[in-house]
Amino acid sequence: MHFNVLVAHLASLLTVASAKDSRTFAVNHFYGQGPLTEGRMDPIISPGTASSHVHAIQGGSNFNLTMDNDALLDSHCTSSLVEADKSNYWTPSLYFQDPVNGSFISVPMFYMNVYYFFEPTDDGIEPFPVGLRMVSGNNSVRTPPPGGAANVLDTNAGTIQPVQWTCPRSSYDTPSYPATSDGLHGVGIQDPNNKGAGAGFPYMNCDGYASPLRADIHFPSCYNPKAGLDAFETNMVFPSSKGTTGGKANCPEGWTHLPHIFYEVYWNTPLFAEMWEQGQGSQPFILSNGDRTGYSLHGDFIAGWDVDVLQKIINNCDAGDSGMDKCADAGTINNSANSCNIANLIPEKISGVLEKLPGNNPPTGWGQGEATSSGPSQTASAQTTTSVAPTTKSETDSESTTTSTAPAVETGIGSWSYLGCYSDNTSTRALTGVQFADLGIGKVTSTGCMDYCGSAGFSLAGTEYAGQCFCGNKMEGGSKIAADKCDMKCEGDASQVCGGSSALSVYEKAVKAESKRASAHFRRHMYGKHT
Ligand SMILES: *[C@@H]1O[C@H](CO)[C@@H](O)[C@H](O)[C@H]1NC(C)=O
Ligand SMILES: *[C@@H]1O[C@H](CO)[C@@H](O)[C@H](O)[C@H]1NC(C)=O
Ligand SMILES: *[C@@H]1O[C@H](CO)[C@@H](O)[C@H](O)[C@H]1NC(C)=O
Ligand SMILES: *[C@@H]1O[C@H](CO)[C@@H](O)[C@H](O)[C@H]1NC(C)=O
Ligand SMILES: *[C@@H]1O[C@H](CO)[C@@H](O)[C@H](O)[C@H]1NC(C)=O
């Protein structure tokens, strides 16, 4: 036996896989500027060539069009906080199709989490073998899951349904999905167990705090070593609860039980909230593969773990939402102030305003013919815009005639987004970091307040009563109120809104994902629904 192989064997004997009576989990957090990279790259489905559609990719820097099984281990950096994880995780990117002129506008990725669930089983759970490739979801589907929107992750419970969209809303008075939807006419169908989730795209803006539209993808956890690392079409199945007790689910005889991973990919959809009519039977988001329905959501994974570190995490860590980087055995943690990024290896314009989706994928699904590509064609006009701002709702808008909308704000990671109109009062302020920031008499604007608060190191900025600016890192009291309560023009720029009477226009800086995740408010959105 080769010495290295012998050492690996000894190491795996030292850290033995253990069966589980109850679930433990740890969320793998990423850091840095945006994902590792974005582009038409997919070494699993389209090795060596441009893939059909754009993906957002996280993880180890040795991601490439063609990859040897152990290529990732030599990555010089990883966008995972846990340095021992150089795996790659990817999903299709999201675009907004302008309902007025048909242009496509890239939606910035907000951030991504990968849950590592170690679930009850009689099997020993083992780490991902280096080089394992797997895919979950189906790129070709344009119709709702036959068994309904609810996830099915147990082969004993019916046909597997591994993907959903989650649309957290500040109020479900108008649900994210219409109750009568059949999923075939412009909007998806709601998960009967979860108001905020469904199959296919919702038709409302997802305005939950720090939680825009989210792609959710569960992966199977049973690996067939006989099929092999590369056989992504056949090498994995979901476990089965058949014949087990205590909520356990086991893998078939001879298969290896691996962690159950679950991707959450948040897209900054609220940036576009003012550019489409919500709840009107159609919605404007489209996957990079041209899918208008969202049913074809899928995820890909190549394992690049230090297997000893992952085995210890499986056996000993239950850090939950606080993050895998908090596990005692996680090893070196990257500095979240840095960033690990690589270039798009298929150089072409993929962000900003586009007349066609990269790879020229026509819109499909929900009645859009394969052949028709909506929108004006061949306008070779200025395509240099890389930042997109929501337009201010016009006075003729049917819903309201007040200037109730957010002013235009910069988009993208590292910029600000509008959270909404929040109550405030003079006795207990909602934002207490800096009160009545001095921007100069008559000079207060919402953009100026964001600049001020950002420079002072705060992640939230709020303007009130036309001329007041407050900063903070969290809301202390104050709840979201009707958008039209923030109806005052800013003293420093009448084209912007600066809150109202006892009403704050609140903006949040798209901080590094790590600190956003840390907020208690955010944690509340987490795993509860998946149990
Ligand atoms: C991708 O592979 C090519 C060919 O082997 C190599 O030249 C290039 O440096 C690789 N890119 C990255 C980002 O690793
Ligand atoms: C379509 O509208 C968007 C948003 O207003 C704009 O950025 C884009 O340039 C427009 N496209 C064309 C072809 O005019
Ligand atoms: C993916 O979906 C297409 C279209 O519904 C179907 O023909 C195909 O069999 C599916 N593939 C798998 C692996 O289920
Ligand atoms: C991540 O941590 C490793 C080990 O400390 C270090 O070599 C690497 O430069 C770090 N990368 C980044 C982007 O911080
Ligand atoms: C305002 O006052 C109420 C009760 O008087 C209090 O509960 C609330 O937290 C205060 N602050 C904000 C920001 O609404």
Coordinates of C-alpha atoms and ligand atoms in Angstrom, one line a residue:
M1 CA 0.0 0.0 0.0
H2 CA 1.2 3.5 -0.9
F3 CA 2.4 5.4 2.2
N4 CA 0.0 8.3 1.7
V5 CA -2.9 5.9 1.3
L6 CA -1.9 4.1 4.4
V7 CA -1.8 7.4 6.3
A8 CA -5.2 8.3 5.0
H9 CA -6.6 5.0 6.1
L10 CA -5.1 5.4 9.6
A11 CA -6.5 8.9 9.8
S12 CA -10.0 7.7 8.9
L13 CA -9.8 5.0 11.5
L14 CA -9.0 7.7 14.1
T15 CA -12.0 9.8 13.3
V16 CA -14.6 7.2 12.9
A17 CA -18.0 8.0 11.3
S18 CA -20.8 7.9 13.8
A19 CA -24.5 7.1 13.6
K20 CA -26.8 9.9 14.7
D21 CA -29.9 9.8 17.0
S22 CA -30.7 13.5 16.5
R23 CA -29.9 16.1 14.0
T24 CA -26.9 18.3 14.3
F25 CA -26.0 21.0 11.7
A26 CA -23.7 23.8 10.9
V27 CA -24.0 26.5 8.2
N28 CA -21.1 27.0 5.9
H29 CA -20.7 30.7 5.5
F30 CA -18.9 32.5 2.7
Y31 CA -17.2 35.9 2.7
G32 CA -15.8 38.5 0.4
Q33 CA -17.0 40.6 -2.6
G34 CA -19.7 38.7 -4.3
P35 CA -19.3 35.0 -5.2
L36 CA -16.0 33.4 -6.2
T37 CA -16.9 34.1 -9.8
E38 CA -19.8 34.2 -12.2
G39 CA -19.9 33.1 -15.8
R40 CA -20.9 30.4 -18.3
M41 CA -18.8 27.7 -16.6
D42 CA -19.8 24.3 -15.5
P43 CA -17.1 21.6 -15.3
I44 CA -19.6 18.9 -14.4
I45 CA -22.2 19.4 -17.2
S46 CA -20.0 21.1 -19.9
P47 CA -16.4 20.3 -19.1
G48 CA -13.8 22.1 -21.2
T49 CA -16.2 24.5 -22.9
A50 CA -18.6 27.4 -22.2
S51 CA -21.7 26.1 -20.5
S52 CA -25.2 27.0 -21.8
H53 CA -26.0 29.5 -19.1
V54 CA -24.4 31.7 -16.4
H55 CA -23.7 30.4 -13.0
A56 CA -22.8 32.0 -9.7
I57 CA -20.0 29.9 -8.1
Q58 CA -18.6 29.8 -4.6
G59 CA -15.7 28.0 -3.0
G60 CA -12.1 27.0 -4.0
S61 CA -10.1 29.1 -6.4
N62 CA -9.0 26.2 -8.6
F63 CA -12.5 26.1 -10.1
N64 CA -12.0 25.7 -13.9
L65 CA -13.7 24.5 -17.0
T66 CA -12.0 21.1 -16.6
M67 CA -11.0 19.8 -13.2
D68 CA -9.1 16.8 -12.0
N69 CA -10.7 15.2 -9.0
D70 CA -8.1 16.5 -6.5
A71 CA -7.6 19.9 -8.3
L72 CA -9.5 21.9 -5.7
L73 CA -7.3 20.9 -2.8
D74 CA -4.5 23.1 -4.2
S75 CA -6.7 26.2 -4.4
H76 CA -4.8 29.2 -3.2
C77 CA -7.9 30.5 -1.6
T78 CA -11.6 29.7 -1.0
S79 CA -14.6 31.9 -0.5
S80 CA -15.7 29.6 2.3
L81 CA -14.8 30.9 5.7
V82 CA -13.6 27.5 6.7
E83 CA -10.2 27.2 4.9
A84 CA -10.4 23.4 4.9
D85 CA -13.4 23.6 2.5
K86 CA -12.2 24.2 -1.0
S87 CA -15.3 22.6 -2.6
N88 CA -17.2 24.4 -5.3
Y89 CA -20.9 25.2 -5.1
W90 CA -22.9 26.7 -8.0
T91 CA -26.4 27.6 -9.3
P92 CA -27.8 29.4 -12.3
S93 CA -27.7 33.2 -11.9
L94 CA -30.8 35.3 -11.9
Y95 CA -31.9 38.1 -14.2
F96 CA -34.7 40.6 -14.2
Q97 CA -36.6 41.1 -17.5
D98 CA -37.9 44.6 -17.8
P99 CA -41.6 44.4 -18.4
V100 CA -41.6 47.6 -20.4
N101 CA -38.8 47.1 -22.9
G102 CA -37.7 43.5 -22.5
S103 CA -34.1 44.1 -21.6
F104 CA -32.5 41.7 -19.2
I105 CA -30.8 43.2 -16.1
S106 CA -28.5 41.0 -13.9
V107 CA -29.7 40.6 -10.3
P108 CA -26.7 40.8 -7.9
M109 CA -26.2 37.8 -5.6
F110 CA -26.9 39.0 -2.1
Y111 CA -25.2 36.1 -0.4
M112 CA -25.2 32.3 -0.1
N113 CA -25.3 29.8 2.8
V114 CA -24.7 26.1 2.6
Y115 CA -26.3 24.1 5.4
Y116 CA -24.5 20.9 6.4
F117 CA -27.1 18.7 8.0
F118 CA -26.1 15.6 9.9
E119 CA -29.4 13.8 10.3
P120 CA -30.7 10.9 12.3
T121 CA -29.5 7.6 10.8
D122 CA -28.2 4.2 11.6
D123 CA -25.4 4.7 9.1
G124 CA -22.1 6.3 9.9
I125 CA -22.0 9.7 8.3
E126 CA -18.7 10.1 6.3
P127 CA -17.1 13.2 4.7
F128 CA -17.5 13.9 1.0
P129 CA -14.8 12.0 -0.9
V130 CA -12.5 14.5 -2.7
G131 CA -13.7 15.0 -6.3
L132 CA -17.3 13.9 -5.8
R133 CA -19.6 15.6 -8.3
M134 CA -23.3 15.9 -7.8
V135 CA -26.2 17.8 -9.3
S136 CA -29.7 18.3 -7.8
G137 CA -32.7 19.7 -9.7
N138 CA -33.4 19.6 -13.4
N139 CA -32.4 22.2 -15.9
S140 CA -35.1 21.1 -18.4
V141 CA -38.2 21.3 -16.3
R142 CA -40.7 24.1 -17.0
T143 CA -43.8 22.6 -15.2
P144 CA -44.6 22.4 -11.5
P145 CA -43.5 19.3 -9.5
P146 CA -46.2 16.6 -10.0
G147 CA -46.5 16.0 -6.2
G148 CA -46.9 19.7 -5.3
A149 CA -44.6 22.3 -4.0
A150 CA -43.6 20.8 -0.6
N151 CA -40.1 19.4 -0.4
V152 CA -39.8 15.6 -0.4
L153 CA -36.3 14.5 0.7
D154 CA -37.0 10.8 1.7
T155 CA -37.4 8.2 -1.0
N156 CA -39.9 6.5 1.2
A157 CA -42.2 9.5 1.1
G158 CA -42.8 9.9 -2.6
T159 CA -41.2 11.5 -5.6
I160 CA -38.2 13.6 -4.6
Q161 CA -38.9 17.3 -4.7
P162 CA -35.6 19.0 -3.8
V163 CA -35.9 22.6 -4.9
Q164 CA -38.0 25.6 -3.9
W165 CA -38.0 29.4 -3.9
T166 CA -38.5 31.2 -0.6
C167 CA -40.0 34.7 -0.6
P168 CA -40.0 36.2 2.9
R169 CA -42.5 39.0 3.2
S170 CA -43.1 41.6 5.9
S171 CA -46.7 40.6 5.7
Y172 CA -48.5 37.8 4.0
D173 CA -51.8 39.7 3.7
T174 CA -51.2 39.3 0.0
P175 CA -49.5 35.9 -0.2
S176 CA -46.4 35.3 -2.2
Y177 CA -48.3 32.9 -4.4
P178 CA -52.0 33.1 -5.2
A179 CA -54.0 30.3 -3.5
T180 CA -55.6 29.3 -6.8
S181 CA -52.4 29.0 -8.8
D182 CA -52.1 25.9 -10.8
G183 CA -48.4 26.7 -11.5
L184 CA -49.0 26.9 -15.2
H185 CA -50.0 30.5 -15.8
G186 CA -47.4 33.0 -14.8
V187 CA -46.8 32.2 -11.1
G188 CA -45.6 29.2 -9.1
I189 CA -47.5 27.3 -6.3
Q190 CA -47.2 27.8 -2.6
D191 CA -45.8 25.1 -0.3
P192 CA -48.9 24.1 1.7
N193 CA -46.8 24.1 4.9
N194 CA -45.0 27.4 4.4
K195 CA -46.5 30.7 3.3
G196 CA -43.1 32.0 2.4
A197 CA -42.0 29.2 0.1
G198 CA -43.1 27.4 -3.1
A199 CA -42.2 25.8 -6.3
G200 CA -41.6 28.2 -9.2
F201 CA -41.3 32.0 -8.9
P202 CA -43.7 34.0 -6.6
Y203 CA -45.5 37.1 -7.9
M204 CA -44.8 39.5 -5.1
N205 CA -41.7 41.4 -4.1
C206 CA -39.8 39.5 -1.3
D207 CA -39.4 42.3 1.2
G208 CA -38.6 40.3 4.4
Y209 CA -35.8 42.0 6.4
A210 CA -32.4 41.0 5.0
S211 CA -34.2 38.2 3.1
P212 CA -34.9 38.8 -0.6
L213 CA -35.9 36.1 -3.0
R214 CA -34.0 32.9 -2.2
A215 CA -33.2 29.8 -4.2
D216 CA -33.3 26.6 -2.0
I217 CA -31.6 23.4 -3.2
H218 CA -31.4 20.2 -1.3
F219 CA -28.8 17.6 -2.3
P220 CA -29.1 13.8 -1.9
S221 CA -26.8 12.3 0.7
C222 CA -26.3 8.7 -0.2
Y223 CA -23.3 8.0 -2.5
N224 CA -22.7 4.8 -4.5
P225 CA -19.0 4.2 -4.6
K226 CA -19.6 1.6 -7.4
A227 CA -20.9 4.4 -9.6
G228 CA -18.0 6.6 -8.8
L229 CA -17.1 10.2 -8.2
D230 CA -17.8 11.4 -11.8
A231 CA -21.1 9.6 -12.4
F232 CA -23.2 12.6 -11.3
E233 CA -26.4 11.3 -13.0
T234 CA -26.4 8.0 -11.0
N235 CA -24.1 8.2 -8.1
M236 CA -26.4 9.8 -5.5
V237 CA -29.8 9.1 -4.0
F238 CA -31.8 10.6 -1.1
P239 CA -31.9 8.3 2.0
S240 CA -35.0 6.4 3.0
S241 CA -36.9 6.1 6.2
K242 CA -38.3 2.7 5.2
G243 CA -38.0 0.2 8.1
T244 CA -36.4 2.7 10.5
T245 CA -37.6 4.3 13.7
G246 CA -37.0 7.6 15.4
G247 CA -37.0 9.7 12.3
K248 CA -34.0 8.0 11.0
A249 CA -33.3 7.6 7.3
N250 CA -30.6 5.3 5.9
C251 CA -28.8 4.7 2.7
P252 CA -29.0 1.6 0.6
E253 CA -26.7 -1.3 1.5
G254 CA -23.2 -0.7 0.2
W255 CA -23.7 3.0 -0.2
T256 CA -22.0 5.7 1.8
H257 CA -24.0 8.2 3.9
L258 CA -22.7 11.7 3.4
P259 CA -23.8 15.0 4.9
H260 CA -27.1 16.4 3.5
I261 CA -26.2 19.8 2.1
F262 CA -28.7 22.5 1.4
Y263 CA -28.0 25.7 -0.6
E264 CA -29.6 29.0 0.1
V265 CA -28.8 31.6 -2.5
Y266 CA -30.2 35.1 -1.9
W267 CA -30.7 37.4 -4.9
N268 CA -31.1 41.1 -4.4
T269 CA -34.6 41.3 -6.0
P270 CA -35.9 44.2 -3.9
L271 CA -33.7 46.5 -6.1
F272 CA -36.3 46.0 -8.8
A273 CA -39.4 46.3 -6.7
E274 CA -40.5 49.5 -8.3
M275 CA -40.0 48.2 -11.9
W276 CA -42.9 45.8 -12.0
E277 CA -46.5 45.3 -11.0
Q278 CA -46.8 42.9 -8.2
G279 CA -49.6 40.4 -7.8
Q280 CA -50.7 40.8 -11.4
G281 CA -50.4 37.2 -12.7
S282 CA -46.9 37.4 -14.0
Q283 CA -43.5 38.1 -12.6
P284 CA -40.3 39.5 -14.1
F285 CA -37.5 37.3 -12.9
I286 CA -35.8 34.7 -15.1
L287 CA -33.1 32.2 -14.6
S288 CA -29.9 32.5 -16.7
N289 CA -31.0 29.4 -18.7
G290 CA -34.1 31.3 -19.9
D291 CA -36.5 29.7 -17.5
R292 CA -39.3 32.2 -16.5
T293 CA -41.0 29.7 -14.2
G294 CA -38.1 28.9 -11.7
Y295 CA -39.0 25.2 -11.8
S296 CA -35.6 24.4 -13.4
L297 CA -33.7 25.6 -10.4
H298 CA -30.7 23.3 -9.8
G299 CA -27.3 23.2 -8.0
D300 CA -24.0 21.6 -8.6
F301 CA -21.2 20.5 -6.3
I302 CA -17.6 19.3 -6.5
A303 CA -16.1 18.2 -3.2
G304 CA -12.8 19.7 -2.2
W305 CA -12.8 19.1 1.6
D306 CA -9.9 18.2 3.9
V307 CA -11.8 15.0 4.8
D308 CA -10.4 14.8 8.4
V309 CA -11.6 18.3 9.2
L310 CA -15.1 17.5 7.8
Q311 CA -15.3 14.2 9.7
K312 CA -14.6 16.0 13.0
I313 CA -17.3 18.6 12.1
I314 CA -19.7 15.8 11.4
N315 CA -19.0 14.0 14.6
N316 CA -18.6 16.9 17.0
C317 CA -20.1 20.1 15.8
D318 CA -23.6 21.5 16.2
A319 CA -22.9 25.1 15.6
G320 CA -26.1 25.6 13.8
D321 CA -26.9 29.0 12.3
S322 CA -23.9 30.6 14.1
G323 CA -21.8 28.9 11.5
M324 CA -19.4 26.1 10.8
D325 CA -16.6 28.6 11.3
K326 CA -17.5 28.5 15.0
C327 CA -16.9 24.7 15.2
A328 CA -14.1 23.9 17.5
D329 CA -12.6 21.5 14.9
A330 CA -13.0 23.8 11.9
G331 CA -9.3 24.6 11.7
T332 CA -8.1 27.9 10.1
I333 CA -10.8 30.5 9.4
N334 CA -10.3 33.0 6.7
N335 CA -10.4 36.7 7.4
S336 CA -13.8 37.9 6.3
A337 CA -12.3 41.3 5.4
N338 CA -10.5 39.6 2.5
S339 CA -12.0 38.3 -0.7
C340 CA -11.3 35.2 -2.8
N341 CA -12.3 35.7 -6.4
I342 CA -11.3 34.5 -9.8
A343 CA -12.0 35.8 -13.3
N344 CA -14.9 34.7 -15.5
L345 CA -13.1 32.2 -17.8
I346 CA -15.6 32.9 -20.6
P347 CA -15.0 36.6 -21.1
E348 CA -18.3 38.2 -22.2
K349 CA -20.6 40.7 -20.7
I350 CA -22.9 39.0 -18.2
S351 CA -24.0 41.8 -15.9
G352 CA -25.8 45.1 -16.2
V353 CA -28.3 45.6 -19.0
L354 CA -28.3 43.0 -21.7
E355 CA -30.5 42.5 -24.8
K356 CA -30.1 38.7 -24.7
L357 CA -29.2 36.4 -21.9
P358 CA -25.6 35.2 -22.1
G359 CA -25.5 32.1 -24.3
N360 CA -28.6 33.5 -26.1
N361 CA -31.1 31.5 -24.1
P362 CA -34.6 32.6 -25.2
P363 CA -37.3 32.9 -22.5
T364 CA -39.2 29.7 -22.0
G365 CA -42.0 28.5 -19.8
W366 CA -45.5 29.8 -19.0
G367 CA -46.5 30.2 -22.6
Q368 CA -43.3 31.8 -23.9
G369 CA -42.5 30.0 -27.1
E370 CA -39.1 28.5 -27.5
A371 CA -38.6 30.5 -30.6
T372 CA -39.7 33.9 -29.4
S373 CA -37.3 36.1 -27.6
S374 CA -39.1 39.1 -26.2
G375 CA -37.7 42.5 -26.2
P376 CA -36.3 44.7 -28.9
S377 CA -33.6 43.0 -30.8
Q378 CA -30.1 44.1 -31.8
T379 CA -30.1 47.5 -30.1
A380 CA -26.4 47.8 -30.0
S381 CA -26.8 50.9 -27.8
A382 CA -25.0 51.7 -24.7
Q383 CA -24.6 48.5 -22.8
T384 CA -22.0 49.7 -20.5
T385 CA -24.3 50.3 -17.5
T386 CA -23.2 48.1 -14.6
S387 CA -25.3 49.5 -11.9
V388 CA -29.0 49.5 -11.9
A389 CA -31.3 51.7 -9.9
P390 CA -35.0 51.2 -9.2
T391 CA -37.0 54.0 -10.8
T392 CA -39.2 56.1 -8.7
K393 CA -42.8 55.2 -9.0
S394 CA -44.6 57.7 -11.2
E395 CA -47.4 60.0 -10.1
T396 CA -49.8 58.1 -12.3
D397 CA -49.2 54.9 -10.4
S398 CA -52.6 53.5 -9.5
E399 CA -51.7 52.4 -6.0
S400 CA -50.7 55.8 -4.6
T401 CA -50.0 59.3 -5.7
T402 CA -47.6 60.1 -2.9
T403 CA -43.9 60.1 -3.4
S404 CA -43.8 56.9 -1.4
T405 CA -40.9 55.2 -3.0
A406 CA -37.2 54.9 -2.3
P407 CA -34.9 57.2 -4.2
A408 CA -32.6 55.6 -6.6
V409 CA -29.8 53.9 -4.8
E410 CA -26.6 52.2 -5.9
T411 CA -26.9 48.4 -6.3
G412 CA -24.6 45.6 -5.8
I413 CA -22.6 44.1 -3.0
G414 CA -21.1 46.8 -0.9
S415 CA -23.9 49.2 -1.7
W416 CA -27.2 50.1 0.0
S417 CA -30.7 48.9 -0.5
Y418 CA -34.0 50.2 0.7
L419 CA -35.5 48.2 3.6
G420 CA -38.7 50.1 3.9
C421 CA -40.6 52.7 5.9
Y422 CA -40.4 52.1 9.7
S423 CA -42.0 53.6 12.7
D424 CA -39.9 55.8 15.0
N425 CA -40.6 58.0 18.0
T426 CA -38.9 60.7 20.0
S427 CA -38.7 58.8 23.3
T428 CA -37.2 55.5 22.0
R429 CA -35.4 55.9 18.8
A430 CA -35.1 53.0 16.3
L431 CA -31.6 53.9 15.3
T432 CA -29.3 55.0 18.1
G433 CA -25.8 54.8 16.7
V434 CA -25.8 58.4 15.6
Q435 CA -28.8 60.6 16.2
F436 CA -29.4 63.7 14.0
A437 CA -26.2 63.3 12.1
D438 CA -24.8 66.7 11.0
L439 CA -25.0 66.8 7.3
G440 CA -25.4 70.5 7.2
I441 CA -28.5 72.7 7.5
G442 CA -30.9 72.0 4.7
K443 CA -28.5 69.4 3.2
V444 CA -30.0 66.2 4.4
T445 CA -30.7 63.6 1.7
S446 CA -31.1 59.8 1.9
T447 CA -28.0 59.2 -0.2
G448 CA -26.1 61.7 1.9
C449 CA -27.2 59.9 5.1
M450 CA -26.1 56.5 3.7
D451 CA -22.7 58.0 2.8
Y452 CA -22.4 59.5 6.3
C453 CA -23.5 56.3 8.2
G454 CA -21.4 54.1 5.9
S455 CA -18.3 56.2 6.5
A456 CA -19.0 56.1 10.3
G457 CA -19.0 52.3 10.1
F458 CA -22.8 51.7 10.4
S459 CA -24.8 49.3 8.3
L460 CA -28.2 51.0 8.7
A461 CA -29.1 54.6 7.7
G462 CA -32.5 56.2 8.2
T463 CA -34.0 59.6 7.3
E464 CA -37.0 61.2 8.9
Y465 CA -39.1 64.3 8.8
A466 CA -37.4 65.6 5.6
G467 CA -34.2 66.7 7.4
Q468 CA -33.0 64.2 10.0
C469 CA -30.4 61.4 9.6
F470 CA -29.9 58.5 12.0
C471 CA -27.4 55.6 11.9
G472 CA -27.2 52.3 13.6
N473 CA -26.4 48.6 13.2
K474 CA -29.8 47.3 14.3
M475 CA -33.3 48.5 14.6
E476 CA -34.2 49.0 18.2
G477 CA -38.0 48.8 18.1
G478 CA -39.8 50.3 15.2
S479 CA -41.8 48.2 12.9
K480 CA -42.5 48.3 9.2
I481 CA -45.4 50.6 8.4
A482 CA -47.2 51.5 5.2
A483 CA -44.9 52.7 2.5
D484 CA -46.8 56.0 2.1
K485 CA -46.0 57.1 5.7
C486 CA -42.6 57.9 4.3
D487 CA -43.8 60.8 2.2
M488 CA -41.5 63.7 2.8
K489 CA -39.2 65.2 0.2
C490 CA -35.6 65.5 1.4
E491 CA -34.6 69.1 2.4
G492 CA -31.4 68.6 0.4
D493 CA -32.9 67.1 -2.8
A494 CA -36.6 67.1 -3.5
S495 CA -36.3 64.1 -5.8
Q496 CA -35.5 61.9 -2.8
V497 CA -37.7 60.8 0.0
C498 CA -36.6 61.4 3.6
G499 CA -39.1 59.6 5.8
G500 CA -42.1 61.3 7.3
S501 CA -43.6 62.2 10.6
S502 CA -42.5 59.5 13.1
A503 CA -41.5 57.5 10.0
L504 CA -38.0 56.5 9.0
S505 CA -36.9 55.6 5.5
V506 CA -34.5 52.9 6.3
Y507 CA -31.6 51.7 4.2
E508 CA -29.2 48.8 4.7
K509 CA -25.7 48.5 3.5
A510 CA -25.0 45.3 1.7
V511 CA -22.5 44.4 4.3
K512 CA -20.2 41.4 4.1
A513 CA -22.5 38.4 4.3
E514 CA -21.0 37.2 7.5
S515 CA -22.1 40.1 9.7
K516 CA -25.6 40.1 8.1
R517 CA -25.9 36.4 8.9
A518 CA -25.0 37.1 12.5
S519 CA -28.1 39.2 13.1
A520 CA -30.7 37.6 15.3
H521 CA -33.4 38.7 12.9
F522 CA -31.8 36.8 10.1
R523 CA -31.4 33.6 12.1
R524 CA -35.1 33.6 12.7
H525 CA -35.6 32.9 9.0
M526 CA -33.5 29.8 9.2
Y527 CA -34.1 26.2 9.3
G528 CA -37.5 25.9 11.1
K529 CA -39.5 25.1 8.0
H530 CA -37.4 22.2 6.8
T531 CA -37.9 19.9 9.7
Ligands
LIG1 C1 -7.7 26.8 -15.8 O1 -7.1 25.8 -16.6 C2 -6.1 26.4 -17.5 C3 -5.6 25.3 -18.4 O2 -5.2 24.2 -17.6 C4 -5.0 27.1 -16.8 O3 -4.1 27.7 -17.7 C5 -5.7 28.2 -15.9 O4 -4.7 28.9 -15.2 C6 -6.7 27.7 -15.0 N1 -7.4 28.8 -14.4 C7 -7.6 28.9 -13.1 C8 -8.4 30.1 -12.6 O5 -7.2 28.0 -12.3
LIG2 C1 -34.9 49.1 -20.8 O1 -35.2 49.7 -19.5 C2 -34.1 49.6 -18.6 C3 -34.6 50.2 -17.3 O2 -35.2 51.4 -17.4 C4 -32.9 50.4 -19.1 O3 -31.8 50.3 -18.2 C5 -32.5 49.8 -20.5 O4 -31.5 50.5 -21.1 C6 -33.7 49.8 -21.4 N1 -33.4 49.1 -22.6 C7 -33.4 49.6 -23.8 C8 -33.1 48.8 -25.0 O5 -33.8 50.8 -24.0
LIG3 C1 -35.6 16.4 -16.5 O1 -36.8 17.0 -17.0 C2 -37.1 16.6 -18.4 C3 -38.3 17.4 -18.8 O2 -39.4 17.3 -17.9 C4 -37.3 15.1 -18.4 O3 -37.6 14.7 -19.7 C5 -36.1 14.4 -17.9 O4 -36.3 13.0 -17.8 C6 -35.7 14.9 -16.5 N1 -34.4 14.4 -16.1 C7 -34.3 13.7 -15.0 C8 -32.9 13.2 -14.7 O5 -35.2 13.5 -14.2
LIG4 C1 -7.4 32.1 3.9 O1 -6.6 31.5 5.0 C2 -5.4 30.9 4.6 C3 -4.8 30.3 5.7 O2 -4.6 31.2 6.8 C4 -4.5 32.0 3.9 O3 -3.3 31.3 3.4 C5 -5.3 32.6 2.8 O4 -4.5 33.7 2.2 C6 -6.6 33.2 3.3 N1 -7.3 33.7 2.1 C7 -7.9 34.8 2.2 C8 -8.5 35.3 0.9 O5 -8.1 35.5 3.2
LIG5 C1 -42.0 53.9 20.4 O1 -42.9 53.9 21.5 C2 -43.4 52.6 21.8 C3 -44.3 52.7 23.0 O2 -44.4 53.9 23.5 C4 -42.3 51.6 22.0 O3 -42.8 50.3 22.3 C5 -41.4 51.6 20.8 O4 -40.3 50.6 21.0 C6 -40.8 52.9 20.5 N1 -39.8 53.0 19.5 C7 -40.0 52.8 18.2 C8 -38.8 53.0 17.4 O5 -41.1 52.6 17.7

